[in-house]
Short mmCIF file of C-alpha atoms in Angstrom, two decimals:
data_model
loop_
_atom_site.label_atom_id
_atom_site.label_comp_id
_atom_site.label_asym_id
_atom_site.label_seq_id
_atom_site.Cartn_x
_atom_site.Cartn_y
_atom_site.Cartn_z
CA MET A 19 198.04 33.70 120.72
CA ALA A 20 201.09 31.25 120.57
CA GLY A 21 203.62 30.58 123.23
CA SER A 22 206.65 28.71 124.05
CA PRO A 23 205.67 25.10 125.12
CA SER A 24 204.94 25.21 129.26
CA VAL A 25 205.36 22.52 131.29
CA ASP A 26 201.58 21.13 130.75
CA GLU A 27 201.71 19.91 127.39
CA ALA A 28 198.10 19.29 126.65
CA PRO A 29 197.29 21.45 123.52
CA SER A 30 194.62 23.53 125.38
CA SER A 31 196.86 24.31 128.34
CA PRO A 32 196.36 28.36 129.23
CA LEU A 33 200.14 28.18 130.01
CA ARG A 34 201.06 28.01 126.54
CA ASN A 35 199.35 31.40 126.06
CA PRO A 36 202.09 34.38 126.84
CA GLY A 37 199.69 36.76 127.74
CA PHE A 38 198.19 34.66 130.14
CA ARG A 39 201.43 33.83 131.92
CA ALA A 40 202.18 37.58 132.41
CA LEU A 41 198.81 38.37 133.92
CA MET A 42 200.04 35.07 136.18
CA ALA A 43 203.05 37.29 136.97
CA TYR A 44 201.12 40.41 137.90
CA ARG A 45 198.48 38.37 140.01
CA ILE A 46 201.43 36.41 141.97
CA CYS A 47 203.35 39.44 142.56
CA THR A 48 200.47 41.69 143.78
CA ILE A 49 199.44 39.14 145.82
CA LEU A 50 202.87 38.36 147.63
CA SER A 51 203.55 41.82 148.35
CA TYR A 52 199.86 42.38 149.65
CA GLN A 53 200.64 39.23 151.67
CA ILE A 54 204.12 40.38 152.94
CA VAL A 55 202.67 43.67 154.21
CA ALA A 56 199.31 42.09 155.88
CA VAL A 57 201.70 39.32 158.16
CA THR A 58 204.20 42.22 158.85
CA VAL A 59 201.29 44.91 159.72
CA GLY A 60 199.73 42.17 161.88
CA TRP A 61 203.03 41.58 164.13
CA HIS A 62 203.53 45.19 164.29
CA VAL A 63 200.12 45.99 165.62
CA TYR A 64 200.08 43.65 167.89
CA GLU A 65 203.36 43.88 169.11
CA ILE A 66 202.55 47.54 170.15
CA THR A 67 198.93 46.78 171.36
CA ARG A 68 198.81 43.39 172.58
CA SER A 69 194.92 43.66 171.78
CA PRO A 70 193.22 41.70 169.26
CA PHE A 71 190.56 44.38 168.93
CA ALA A 72 193.47 46.28 167.25
CA LEU A 73 193.93 43.58 165.31
CA GLY A 74 190.43 43.91 164.00
CA LEU A 75 190.65 47.62 163.40
CA ILE A 76 193.22 46.65 160.91
CA GLY A 77 190.39 44.91 158.81
CA LEU A 78 188.22 47.92 159.54
CA ALA A 79 191.00 50.34 158.27
CA GLU A 80 191.34 48.54 155.02
CA VAL A 81 187.59 47.65 154.17
CA LEU A 82 186.09 51.28 154.51
CA PRO A 83 188.24 52.58 151.70
CA TYR A 84 187.90 49.56 149.65
CA PHE A 85 183.73 49.66 149.93
CA CYS A 86 183.95 53.57 148.96
CA VAL A 87 186.30 52.86 145.89
CA ALA A 88 185.31 49.78 144.61
CA PRO A 89 182.07 50.31 142.84
CA PHE A 90 183.90 53.28 140.94
CA ALA A 91 186.92 51.25 140.10
CA GLY A 92 184.70 48.49 138.42
CA TYR A 93 183.36 51.43 136.29
CA LEU A 94 186.83 52.60 135.75
CA VAL A 95 187.78 49.19 134.60
CA ASP A 96 185.13 48.87 131.94
CA HIS A 97 185.63 52.25 130.40
CA LEU A 98 189.65 52.88 130.29
CA PRO A 99 192.66 51.07 129.41
CA ARG A 100 192.93 48.07 131.90
CA ARG A 101 196.73 47.71 131.84
CA LYS A 102 197.37 51.26 133.18
CA LEU A 103 194.56 50.89 135.84
CA GLY A 104 196.48 47.85 136.99
CA VAL A 105 200.00 49.81 136.93
CA ALA A 106 198.16 52.45 139.00
CA ALA A 107 196.99 49.94 141.43
CA CYS A 108 200.66 48.61 141.81
CA VAL A 109 202.00 52.23 142.75
CA GLY A 110 199.30 52.39 145.37
CA LEU A 111 200.65 49.14 147.11
CA LEU A 112 204.13 50.64 146.75
CA ALA A 113 203.38 53.70 147.97
CA THR A 114 201.78 51.99 151.07
CA ALA A 115 205.00 49.64 151.40
CA LEU A 116 207.23 52.81 151.54
CA ALA A 117 204.66 54.79 154.45
CA LEU A 118 205.28 51.65 156.28
CA VAL A 119 208.81 51.87 155.87
CA ALA A 120 209.05 55.18 157.41
CA VAL A 121 206.69 54.36 160.03
CA THR A 122 209.31 51.38 161.10
CA GLN A 123 212.50 53.70 160.73
CA GLY A 124 211.10 56.47 163.02
CA TRP A 125 211.24 58.90 159.80
CA LEU A 126 207.59 59.76 161.10
CA PRO A 127 207.32 61.52 164.80
CA THR A 128 205.31 59.27 166.25
CA THR A 129 205.07 55.93 168.19
CA ARG A 130 201.20 55.17 167.76
CA VAL A 131 199.67 52.64 165.53
CA TRP A 132 197.60 55.28 163.75
CA PRO A 133 199.93 55.97 160.79
CA ILE A 134 199.92 52.20 160.39
CA TYR A 135 196.19 52.15 159.93
CA VAL A 136 196.34 55.12 157.30
CA ALA A 137 198.83 53.40 155.52
CA ILE A 138 196.39 50.32 155.09
CA ALA A 139 193.62 52.74 154.05
CA PHE A 140 195.69 53.09 150.74
CA THR A 141 196.08 49.73 150.33
CA GLY A 142 192.30 49.30 150.51
CA MET A 143 191.92 51.82 147.60
CA ALA A 144 194.80 50.27 145.53
CA ARG A 145 193.14 46.81 146.24
CA SER A 146 190.04 47.53 144.95
CA PHE A 147 191.27 47.46 141.31
CA LEU A 148 193.72 44.45 141.27
CA GLY A 149 190.65 42.06 141.43
CA PRO A 150 188.51 43.98 138.45
CA VAL A 151 191.70 44.14 136.41
CA TYR A 152 192.60 40.60 136.59
CA ASN A 153 188.95 39.27 135.57
CA ALA A 154 188.75 41.86 132.87
CA LEU A 155 191.98 40.79 130.91
CA PHE A 156 191.53 37.26 131.61
CA ALA A 157 188.96 37.02 129.45
CA ARG A 158 190.81 39.27 126.91
CA VAL A 159 194.08 36.77 127.21
CA LEU A 160 192.39 33.32 126.87
CA PRO A 161 189.34 31.83 124.76
CA ARG A 162 186.15 30.51 126.32
CA GLU A 163 186.75 27.04 126.41
CA GLN A 164 189.81 27.62 128.44
CA PHE A 165 187.95 29.37 131.13
CA VAL A 166 187.47 26.48 133.32
CA ASN A 167 191.51 25.16 133.43
CA GLY A 168 192.27 29.08 133.45
CA ALA A 169 190.07 29.91 136.72
CA SER A 170 191.62 26.83 138.62
CA LEU A 171 195.68 27.87 137.43
CA GLY A 172 194.61 31.16 138.36
CA SER A 173 193.82 29.82 141.73
CA VAL A 174 196.86 27.96 142.12
CA VAL A 175 198.77 30.96 141.46
CA PHE A 176 196.64 33.11 143.68
CA GLN A 177 196.98 30.49 146.67
CA SER A 178 200.66 30.07 146.00
CA GLY A 179 200.89 33.89 146.64
CA MET A 180 199.17 33.31 149.80
CA VAL A 181 201.47 30.48 150.78
CA VAL A 182 204.71 32.16 149.87
CA GLY A 183 203.90 35.63 151.07
CA PRO A 184 202.83 34.82 154.91
CA ALA A 185 205.78 32.68 155.02
CA LEU A 186 208.21 35.58 153.27
CA GLY A 187 206.89 38.10 155.61
CA GLY A 188 207.03 36.02 158.76
CA VAL A 189 210.85 34.98 157.99
CA LEU A 190 211.56 38.49 157.25
CA VAL A 191 210.23 39.96 160.32
CA GLY A 192 212.02 37.50 162.22
CA TRP A 193 215.49 37.56 160.70
CA ALA A 194 215.78 41.07 159.05
CA GLY A 195 212.89 43.15 160.86
CA LYS A 196 209.63 44.56 159.94
CA GLY A 197 211.95 47.18 157.96
CA ALA A 198 213.20 44.76 155.72
CA ALA A 199 209.81 42.86 155.26
CA TYR A 200 208.10 46.35 154.26
CA GLY A 201 211.06 47.29 151.61
CA THR A 202 210.79 43.73 150.12
CA ALA A 203 207.23 43.95 149.38
CA GLY A 204 207.64 47.33 147.42
CA GLY A 205 209.95 45.67 145.44
CA ILE A 206 207.85 42.97 144.34
CA VAL A 207 205.05 45.17 143.57
CA VAL A 208 207.46 47.18 141.08
CA VAL A 209 207.98 43.72 139.52
CA ALA A 210 203.82 43.31 138.95
CA ALA A 211 203.76 46.96 137.62
CA ILE A 212 206.10 45.68 134.83
CA ALA A 213 204.29 42.71 134.05
CA ILE A 214 200.81 44.30 133.84
CA GLY A 215 202.59 47.28 131.72
CA THR A 216 204.15 45.33 129.37
CA LEU A 217 201.13 42.67 128.72
CA ARG A 218 200.13 42.82 124.99
CA VAL A 219 196.42 42.05 124.73
CA THR A 220 194.04 44.13 122.77
CA GLU A 221 191.46 46.16 124.99
CA PRO A 222 187.96 45.95 123.89
CA PRO A 223 185.61 48.64 122.27
CA GLN A 224 184.54 51.48 125.09
CA LEU A 225 181.12 51.53 123.89
CA LEU A 226 180.08 52.74 127.19
CA GLN A 227 182.14 55.66 127.90
CA ARG A 228 179.40 58.16 128.04
CA ALA A 229 177.13 56.21 130.12
CA PRO A 230 176.20 57.72 133.51
CA VAL A 231 178.71 56.82 136.15
CA PHE A 232 175.80 55.53 138.75
CA SER A 233 173.53 54.05 136.05
CA SER A 234 176.24 51.81 134.84
CA ILE A 235 177.38 50.74 138.34
CA ARG A 236 173.75 50.20 139.12
CA GLU A 237 173.64 48.04 135.67
CA GLY A 238 176.28 45.69 137.28
CA LEU A 239 174.33 45.50 140.29
CA THR A 240 171.27 44.55 138.50
CA PHE A 241 173.05 41.86 136.89
CA VAL A 242 174.64 39.89 139.73
CA LEU A 243 171.20 40.35 141.59
CA GLY A 244 169.39 38.90 139.12
CA ASN A 245 171.59 35.65 138.57
CA GLN A 246 170.65 33.21 141.57
CA ILE A 247 173.75 31.10 140.82
CA MET A 248 176.08 34.02 140.91
CA LEU A 249 174.48 35.74 143.86
CA GLY A 250 174.18 32.47 145.71
CA ALA A 251 177.82 31.52 145.13
CA MET A 252 179.22 35.12 146.34
CA THR A 253 176.74 35.18 149.24
CA LEU A 254 177.82 31.60 150.69
CA ASP A 255 181.45 32.68 150.49
CA MET A 256 180.79 35.91 151.82
CA PHE A 257 179.19 34.91 155.02
CA CYS A 258 181.46 31.97 155.52
CA VAL A 259 184.46 33.89 155.65
CA LEU A 260 183.22 36.92 157.28
CA LEU A 261 181.76 34.48 160.36
CA GLY A 262 184.04 31.27 160.04
CA GLY A 263 187.47 32.75 159.25
CA ALA A 264 190.21 32.87 161.91
CA VAL A 265 193.08 34.09 159.83
CA SER A 266 192.87 37.38 161.05
CA MET A 267 193.41 36.08 164.69
CA LEU A 268 196.46 34.62 164.06
CA PRO A 269 198.89 36.75 165.94
CA ALA A 270 197.11 36.23 169.20
CA PHE A 271 196.81 32.32 168.73
CA ILE A 272 200.83 32.66 167.88
CA LYS A 273 201.27 34.51 171.01
CA ASP A 274 199.11 33.44 173.53
CA ILE A 275 197.69 29.82 172.92
CA LEU A 276 200.48 28.36 170.99
CA HIS A 277 203.57 30.21 171.88
CA TYR A 278 205.26 30.50 168.62
CA GLY A 279 207.23 33.41 167.16
CA PRO A 280 206.54 35.51 163.59
CA GLU A 281 208.25 32.20 161.84
CA GLY A 282 205.04 30.23 163.22
CA LEU A 283 202.64 33.18 162.39
CA GLY A 284 204.01 33.24 158.71
CA ILE A 285 203.28 29.09 158.62
CA LEU A 286 199.94 29.34 159.85
CA ARG A 287 199.16 32.49 157.32
CA GLY A 288 200.19 30.03 154.40
CA ALA A 289 198.82 27.24 155.82
CA PRO A 290 195.27 27.50 154.28
CA ALA A 291 196.49 28.61 151.01
CA LEU A 292 198.72 25.55 150.73
CA GLY A 293 195.60 23.33 151.25
CA SER A 294 194.01 25.64 148.32
CA ILE A 295 196.88 24.97 145.98
CA CYS A 296 196.39 21.11 146.30
CA VAL A 297 192.61 21.32 145.73
CA ALA A 298 193.51 23.78 142.65
CA LEU A 299 196.06 21.52 141.13
CA TRP A 300 193.79 18.77 141.15
CA LEU A 301 190.50 20.90 139.66
CA ALA A 302 192.99 22.15 136.78
CA ARG A 303 193.43 18.53 135.86
CA HIS A 304 190.01 17.21 136.77
CA PRO A 305 187.51 20.19 136.35
CA LEU A 306 184.68 20.08 138.20
CA GLN A 307 181.36 19.67 136.19
CA LYS A 308 178.63 17.60 137.46
CA HIS A 309 177.34 18.18 140.91
CA ALA A 310 179.27 21.37 141.22
CA GLY A 311 176.95 22.97 143.59
CA ARG A 312 176.48 20.12 145.40
CA VAL A 313 180.11 19.84 146.14
CA LEU A 314 180.50 23.59 146.90
CA MET A 315 178.09 23.21 149.78
CA ILE A 316 179.71 20.10 151.40
CA ALA A 317 183.26 22.15 150.97
CA VAL A 318 181.99 25.02 152.84
CA ALA A 319 180.39 22.97 155.39
CA CYS A 320 183.42 21.43 155.84
CA PHE A 321 185.35 24.76 156.05
CA GLY A 322 183.15 25.45 159.22
CA LEU A 323 184.17 22.75 161.08
CA CYS A 324 187.45 23.14 160.43
CA THR A 325 187.27 26.39 162.05
CA ILE A 326 185.55 25.01 165.12
CA ALA A 327 188.63 22.47 165.08
CA PHE A 328 191.39 25.22 164.75
CA GLY A 329 189.67 27.32 168.06
CA LEU A 330 189.75 24.19 169.71
CA SER A 331 193.43 23.01 169.16
CA ARG A 332 196.20 23.62 171.28
CA HIS A 333 198.93 22.43 169.20
CA PHE A 334 200.93 24.19 166.96
CA TRP A 335 201.34 21.60 164.14
CA LEU A 336 197.93 20.29 164.64
CA SER A 337 196.64 23.57 164.03
CA ALA A 338 198.42 23.89 160.87
CA ALA A 339 197.36 20.35 159.54
CA ILE A 340 193.70 21.89 160.59
CA LEU A 341 194.41 25.20 158.40
CA VAL A 342 195.66 23.25 155.53
CA ALA A 343 192.13 21.14 155.41
CA TYR A 344 190.72 24.60 156.02
CA GLY A 345 192.29 26.13 152.71
CA MET A 346 191.31 22.86 150.82
CA CYS A 347 187.69 23.61 151.41
CA ASP A 348 188.00 26.89 151.02
CA GLY A 349 190.03 26.30 147.62
CA VAL A 350 186.49 24.63 146.20
CA SER A 351 184.78 27.69 146.71
CA VAL A 352 187.51 30.15 145.20
CA VAL A 353 187.53 28.22 141.75
CA MET A 354 183.90 27.59 141.86
CA ARG A 355 183.14 31.15 142.26
CA SER A 356 185.66 32.26 139.39
CA THR A 357 184.51 29.70 137.16
CA ILE A 358 180.82 30.99 137.58
CA MET A 359 181.79 34.59 137.23
CA GLN A 360 183.99 33.92 134.04
CA LEU A 361 181.33 32.39 132.25
CA VAL A 362 177.97 34.17 132.96
CA THR A 363 179.56 37.60 132.99
CA PRO A 364 179.32 39.80 129.37
CA ASP A 365 182.84 41.09 128.91
CA GLU A 366 181.65 44.58 128.69
CA MET A 367 180.21 44.27 132.42
CA ARG A 368 183.30 42.32 133.59
CA GLY A 369 184.77 45.28 135.91
CA ARG A 370 181.76 46.15 137.23
CA VAL A 371 180.76 42.44 138.18
CA SER A 372 184.32 41.76 139.45
CA SER A 373 183.97 45.05 141.75
CA ILE A 374 180.57 43.69 143.11
CA ASN A 375 182.27 40.67 143.64
CA GLY A 376 185.27 41.78 145.44
CA ILE A 377 182.71 43.91 147.92
CA PHE A 378 181.00 40.44 148.28
CA ILE A 379 184.01 38.42 149.09
CA GLY A 380 187.06 40.48 149.17
CA SER A 381 185.58 42.97 151.92
CA SER A 382 184.40 39.85 153.98
CA ASN A 383 187.94 39.11 155.01
CA GLU A 384 188.42 42.75 156.38
CA LEU A 385 184.98 42.97 158.18
CA GLY A 386 185.40 39.33 159.21
CA ALA A 387 188.68 40.49 160.91
CA PHE A 388 186.82 43.37 162.72
CA TYR A 389 183.90 41.07 163.49
CA ASP A 390 186.52 38.81 164.81
CA GLY A 391 188.23 41.39 167.08
CA VAL A 392 184.73 42.50 168.45
CA MET A 393 183.75 38.80 169.46
CA ALA A 394 187.27 38.02 170.56
CA ARG A 395 187.01 41.02 172.82
CA LEU A 396 183.26 40.15 173.83
CA LEU A 397 183.62 36.47 174.28
CA GLY A 398 187.03 35.60 174.30
CA LEU A 399 189.50 34.51 171.81
CA VAL A 400 188.66 30.85 171.45
CA PRO A 401 184.55 31.22 171.82
CA ALA A 402 184.42 33.67 169.18
CA VAL A 403 186.27 31.29 166.49
CA VAL A 404 184.25 28.43 167.20
CA LEU A 405 181.02 30.44 167.36
CA GLY A 406 181.86 31.76 163.96
CA GLY A 407 182.44 27.94 162.85
CA CYS A 408 179.10 27.15 164.27
CA VAL A 409 176.97 30.01 162.57
CA THR A 410 179.03 29.04 159.19
CA LEU A 411 177.23 25.72 159.11
CA GLY A 412 173.83 27.53 159.38
CA VAL A 413 174.84 29.80 156.66
CA VAL A 414 175.43 27.02 154.19
CA GLY A 415 171.94 25.23 155.30
CA ILE A 416 170.00 28.58 154.61
CA THR A 417 171.81 29.13 151.17
CA GLY A 418 171.17 25.60 150.05
CA TRP A 419 167.46 26.18 150.73
CA LYS A 420 166.92 29.35 149.18
CA ALA A 421 169.31 28.89 146.16
CA PRO A 422 168.35 25.73 144.63
CA LYS A 423 169.79 26.48 141.10
CA LEU A 424 173.23 26.67 142.68
CA ARG A 425 172.82 23.50 145.08
CA ARG A 426 172.03 21.80 141.68
CA LEU A 427 174.29 23.45 139.45
CA ASP A 428 175.90 21.76 136.93
CA LEU A 429 178.58 23.51 135.11
CA ARG A 430 178.30 22.24 131.56
CA ASP A 431 174.96 23.93 131.55
CA LEU A 432 177.27 27.49 131.70
CA GLN A 433 179.39 26.73 128.97
#
């Protein structure tokens, strides 16, 4: 499809495609909404409880419904109109934001945190559709030869939302209050619903509509488990985020160690994404091809080292700089995994494979938050984060040993 000239004048730029631009609008608005809610909920819960363990329970409240819904979400994306499912997911995020506004304004007769956890559970169910819808439509709006550049630009958009969302959430909480932050998140997700609902794209023929649900889900799982490169990339990312992530504990670091307010929390929440944007912009101009697997392993090892350094830092701006480097390392993994998934997945299985990827990756953030909360309670905040970074280094070594095809990967072999 032809579009108006983009900022990037390269003939093959995905940004010249109006369908791709609309899909990017959907992606960044859903991320902004989700991140504003996430940073506000973290501040809200810690303000009430003063407990790192309570922060961990936020992740658990989201990941349990996510686990339950994600396999069926992938099946539905492969068999039903994808744009309508995208709109439905946006409605779910809007319902969460409105419920949290009700909690903040005292419209619910309780001062406890359980209504917040219930609202976050709905976020988990809605979020299980976001990735599969995006990845399935990605392959419909772009030709295959633009997948590598498109994945890098998609990562730029994703990480931009990860920078702006937390920063905006922190500013809104500090200046206008939690209710305004939740309300803004609701307004932004309405824009996302409009973008995906008006997207012009052909839906693929639904050849598998009568396939049994569980056998169809099993087919997608078998495909992923049988592909060493995809499985290795997903496993590496999952365990490193699960064990080496420190973002979920940022409210505790801000209040008890770095002694900053909600604006500082927004800065630190956005710092990793800022680093990821820098890497994704570089990779969009200089796509990674040769020695891609080796670069991936090195980047994830550096991710673990940054986690250790963050845990030991006692200065706000040093911590922010470390998190930027942490995000740069993570950005390599995000672009690589997205590119691999788009290149090796058949179109008729994109929903199911994306859901499995979400279970591996998306859920690891929330499980990691619960793990961090438990370990912080058992070992203390700083030892828990430092230990997670050390374990990440071990995971990289084991993955390189067990997945030699990933270690020797050249992306040109997949195109």
